[in-house]
JSON list of C-alpha atoms and ligand atoms in Angstrom, two decimals:
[
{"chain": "A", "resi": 1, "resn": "UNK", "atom": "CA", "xyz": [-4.72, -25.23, 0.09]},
{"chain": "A", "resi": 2, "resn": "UNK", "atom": "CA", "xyz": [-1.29, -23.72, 0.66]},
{"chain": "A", "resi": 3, "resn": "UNK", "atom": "CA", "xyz": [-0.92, -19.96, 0.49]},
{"chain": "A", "resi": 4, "resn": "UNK", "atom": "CA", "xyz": [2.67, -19.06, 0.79]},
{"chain": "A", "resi": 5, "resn": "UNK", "atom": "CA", "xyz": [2.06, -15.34, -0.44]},
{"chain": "A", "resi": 6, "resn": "UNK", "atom": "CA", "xyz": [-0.51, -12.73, -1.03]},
{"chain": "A", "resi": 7, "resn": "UNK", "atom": "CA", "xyz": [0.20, -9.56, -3.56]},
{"chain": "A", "resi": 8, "resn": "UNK", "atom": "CA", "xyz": [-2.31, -6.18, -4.21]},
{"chain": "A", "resi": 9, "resn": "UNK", "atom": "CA", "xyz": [-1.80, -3.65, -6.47]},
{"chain": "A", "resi": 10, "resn": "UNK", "atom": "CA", "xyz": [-2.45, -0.42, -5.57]},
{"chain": "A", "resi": 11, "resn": "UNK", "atom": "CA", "xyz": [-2.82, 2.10, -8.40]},
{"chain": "A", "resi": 12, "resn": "UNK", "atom": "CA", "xyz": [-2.17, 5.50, -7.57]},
{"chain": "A", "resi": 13, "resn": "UNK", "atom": "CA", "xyz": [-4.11, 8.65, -9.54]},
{"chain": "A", "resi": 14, "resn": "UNK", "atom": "CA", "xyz": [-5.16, 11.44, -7.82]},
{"chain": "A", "resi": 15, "resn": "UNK", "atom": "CA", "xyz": [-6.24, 8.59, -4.82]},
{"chain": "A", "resi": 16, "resn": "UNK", "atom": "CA", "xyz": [-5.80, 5.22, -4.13]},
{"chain": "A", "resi": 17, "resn": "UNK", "atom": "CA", "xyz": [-7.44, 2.92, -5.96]},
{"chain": "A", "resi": 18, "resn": "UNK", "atom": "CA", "xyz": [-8.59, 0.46, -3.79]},
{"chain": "A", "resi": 19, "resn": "UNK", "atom": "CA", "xyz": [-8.81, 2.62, -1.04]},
{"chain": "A", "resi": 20, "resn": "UNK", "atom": "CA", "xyz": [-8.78, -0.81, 0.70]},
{"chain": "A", "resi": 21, "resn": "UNK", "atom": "CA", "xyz": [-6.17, -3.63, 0.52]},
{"chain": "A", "resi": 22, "resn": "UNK", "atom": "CA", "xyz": [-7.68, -7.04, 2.13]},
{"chain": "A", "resi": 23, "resn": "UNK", "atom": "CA", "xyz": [-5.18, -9.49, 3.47]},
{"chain": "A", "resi": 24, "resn": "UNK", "atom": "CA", "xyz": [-5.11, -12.59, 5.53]},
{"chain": "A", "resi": 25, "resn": "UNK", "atom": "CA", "xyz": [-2.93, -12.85, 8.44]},
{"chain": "A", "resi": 26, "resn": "UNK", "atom": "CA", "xyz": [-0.28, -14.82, 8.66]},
{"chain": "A", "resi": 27, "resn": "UNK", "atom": "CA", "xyz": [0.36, -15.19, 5.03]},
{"chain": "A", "resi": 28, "resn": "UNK", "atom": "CA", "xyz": [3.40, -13.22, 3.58]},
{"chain": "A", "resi": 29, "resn": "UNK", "atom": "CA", "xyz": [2.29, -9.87, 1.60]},
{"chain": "A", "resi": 30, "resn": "UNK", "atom": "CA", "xyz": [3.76, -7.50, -0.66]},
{"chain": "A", "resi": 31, "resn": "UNK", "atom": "CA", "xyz": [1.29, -4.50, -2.49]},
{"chain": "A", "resi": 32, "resn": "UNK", "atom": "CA", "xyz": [2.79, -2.90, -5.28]},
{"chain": "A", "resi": 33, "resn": "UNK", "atom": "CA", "xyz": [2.08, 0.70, -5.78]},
{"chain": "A", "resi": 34, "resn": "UNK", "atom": "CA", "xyz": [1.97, 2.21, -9.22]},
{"chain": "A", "resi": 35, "resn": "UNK", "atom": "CA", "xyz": [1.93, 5.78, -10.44]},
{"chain": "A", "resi": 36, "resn": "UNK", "atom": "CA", "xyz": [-0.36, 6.70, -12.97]},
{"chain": "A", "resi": 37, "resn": "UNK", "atom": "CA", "xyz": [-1.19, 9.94, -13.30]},
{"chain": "A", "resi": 38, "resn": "UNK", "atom": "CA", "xyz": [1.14, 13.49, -12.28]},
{"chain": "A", "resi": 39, "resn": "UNK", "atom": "CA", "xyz": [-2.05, 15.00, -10.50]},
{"chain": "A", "resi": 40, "resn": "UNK", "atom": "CA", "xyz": [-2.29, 15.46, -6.51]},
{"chain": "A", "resi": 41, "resn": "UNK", "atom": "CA", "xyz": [1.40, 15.08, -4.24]},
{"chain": "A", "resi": 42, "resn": "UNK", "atom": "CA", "xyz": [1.46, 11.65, -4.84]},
{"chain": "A", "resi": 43, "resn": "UNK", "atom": "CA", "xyz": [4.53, 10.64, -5.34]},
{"chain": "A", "resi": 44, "resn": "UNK", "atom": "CA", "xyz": [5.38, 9.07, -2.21]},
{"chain": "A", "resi": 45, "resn": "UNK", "atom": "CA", "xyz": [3.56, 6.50, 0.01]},
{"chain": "A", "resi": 46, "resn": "UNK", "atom": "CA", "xyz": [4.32, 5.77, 3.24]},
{"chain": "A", "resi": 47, "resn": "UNK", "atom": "CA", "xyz": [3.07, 4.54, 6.88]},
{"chain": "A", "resi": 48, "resn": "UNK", "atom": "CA", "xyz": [4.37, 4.17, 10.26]},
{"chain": "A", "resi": 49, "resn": "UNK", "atom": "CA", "xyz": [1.89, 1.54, 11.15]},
{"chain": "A", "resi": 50, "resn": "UNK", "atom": "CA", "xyz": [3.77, -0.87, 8.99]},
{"chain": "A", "resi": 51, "resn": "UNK", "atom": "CA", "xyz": [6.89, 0.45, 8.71]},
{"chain": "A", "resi": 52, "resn": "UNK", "atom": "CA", "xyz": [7.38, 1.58, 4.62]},
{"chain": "A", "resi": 53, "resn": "UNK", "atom": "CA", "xyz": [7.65, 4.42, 2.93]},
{"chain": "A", "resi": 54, "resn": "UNK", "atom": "CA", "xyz": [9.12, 4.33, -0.82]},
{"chain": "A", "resi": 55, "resn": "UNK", "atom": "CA", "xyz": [9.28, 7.17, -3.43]},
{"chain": "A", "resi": 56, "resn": "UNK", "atom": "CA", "xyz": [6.53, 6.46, -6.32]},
{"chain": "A", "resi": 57, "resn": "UNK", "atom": "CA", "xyz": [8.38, 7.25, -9.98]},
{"chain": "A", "resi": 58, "resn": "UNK", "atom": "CA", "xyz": [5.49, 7.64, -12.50]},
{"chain": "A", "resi": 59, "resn": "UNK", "atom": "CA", "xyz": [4.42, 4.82, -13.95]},
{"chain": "A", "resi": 60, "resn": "UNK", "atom": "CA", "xyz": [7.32, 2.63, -11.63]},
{"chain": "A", "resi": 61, "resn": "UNK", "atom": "CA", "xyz": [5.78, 0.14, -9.98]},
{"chain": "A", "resi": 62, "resn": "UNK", "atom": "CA", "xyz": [7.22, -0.60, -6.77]},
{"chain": "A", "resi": 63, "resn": "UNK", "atom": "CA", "xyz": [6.52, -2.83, -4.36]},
{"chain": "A", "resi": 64, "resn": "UNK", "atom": "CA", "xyz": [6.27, -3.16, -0.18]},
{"chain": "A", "resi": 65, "resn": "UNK", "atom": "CA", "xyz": [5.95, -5.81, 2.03]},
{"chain": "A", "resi": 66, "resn": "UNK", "atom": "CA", "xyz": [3.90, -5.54, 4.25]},
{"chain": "A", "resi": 67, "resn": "UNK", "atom": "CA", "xyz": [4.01, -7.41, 8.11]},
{"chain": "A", "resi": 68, "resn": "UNK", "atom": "CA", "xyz": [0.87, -9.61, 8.41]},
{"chain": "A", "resi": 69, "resn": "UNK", "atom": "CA", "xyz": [1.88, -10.78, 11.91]},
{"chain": "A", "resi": 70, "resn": "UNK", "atom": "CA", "xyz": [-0.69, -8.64, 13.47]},
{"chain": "A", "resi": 71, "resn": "UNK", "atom": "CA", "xyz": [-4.69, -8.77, 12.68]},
{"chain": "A", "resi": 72, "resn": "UNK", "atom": "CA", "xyz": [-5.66, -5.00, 12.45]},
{"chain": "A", "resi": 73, "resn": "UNK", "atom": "CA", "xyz": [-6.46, -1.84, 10.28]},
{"chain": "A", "resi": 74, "resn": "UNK", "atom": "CA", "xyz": [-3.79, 0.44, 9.18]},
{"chain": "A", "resi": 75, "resn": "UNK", "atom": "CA", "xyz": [-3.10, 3.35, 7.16]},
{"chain": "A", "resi": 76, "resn": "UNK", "atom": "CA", "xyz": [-0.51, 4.67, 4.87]},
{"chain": "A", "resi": 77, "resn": "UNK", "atom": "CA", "xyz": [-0.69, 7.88, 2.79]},
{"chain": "A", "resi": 78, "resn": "UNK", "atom": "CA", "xyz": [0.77, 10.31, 0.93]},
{"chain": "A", "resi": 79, "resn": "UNK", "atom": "CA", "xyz": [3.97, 12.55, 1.89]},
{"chain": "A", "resi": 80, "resn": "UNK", "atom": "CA", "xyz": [2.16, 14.78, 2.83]},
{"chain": "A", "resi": 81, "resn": "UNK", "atom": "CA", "xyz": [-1.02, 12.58, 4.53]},
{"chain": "A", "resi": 82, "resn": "UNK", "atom": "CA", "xyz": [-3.24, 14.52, 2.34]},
{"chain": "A", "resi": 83, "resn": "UNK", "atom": "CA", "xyz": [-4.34, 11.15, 0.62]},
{"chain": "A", "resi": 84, "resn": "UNK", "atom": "CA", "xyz": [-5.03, 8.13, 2.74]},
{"chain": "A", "resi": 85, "resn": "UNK", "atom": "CA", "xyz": [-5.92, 4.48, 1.99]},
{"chain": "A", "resi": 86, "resn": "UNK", "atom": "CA", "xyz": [-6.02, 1.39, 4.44]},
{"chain": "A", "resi": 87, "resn": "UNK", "atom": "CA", "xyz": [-4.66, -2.30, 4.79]},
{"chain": "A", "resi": 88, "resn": "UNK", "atom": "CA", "xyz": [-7.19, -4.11, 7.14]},
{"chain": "A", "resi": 89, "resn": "UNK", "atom": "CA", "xyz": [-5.49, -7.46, 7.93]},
{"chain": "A", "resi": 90, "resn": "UNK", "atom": "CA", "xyz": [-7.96, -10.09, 8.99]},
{"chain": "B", "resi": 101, "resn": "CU", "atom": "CU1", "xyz": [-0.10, 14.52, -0.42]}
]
């Protein structure tokens, strides 16, 4: 089977739910973050470990792609890195 992309969403409300985003190596990702809910400092995601960060309008989706060149674990979080969840890329 051919897998020419992979796409998560994240919701965002008061954490991140998953926590967790699961993706393959090697196979082009995007995870799309969306607002829910006003509560915690939220409103922007962002890590250094894979290079994004991207302003979180409520109830906005927006999306990310994500570099799945490298097998590993990596973290974004909140403005503020208050809030944290994790890509592991496997
Ligand atoms: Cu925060």
């Amino acid at each position: 089977m051919i897998e020419n992309k992979q796409s998560v969403t994240v919701t965002v409300a008061g954490s991140y739910q998953p926590a967790v985003v699961n993706l393959k190596q090697g196979v082009p990702a995007e995870v799309t973050f969306v607002r829910t809910s006003d509560q915690g400092c939220l409103d922007i995601v962002h890590s250094n470990e894979l290079a994004f960060e991207t302003a979180l309008p409520l109830n906005q989706p927006q999306t990310v792609t994500v570099p799945t060149d490298q097998v590993g674990d990596f973290e974004f979080s909140c403005g503020m890195d208050m809030f944290s969840g994790r890509v592991v890329i496997s």
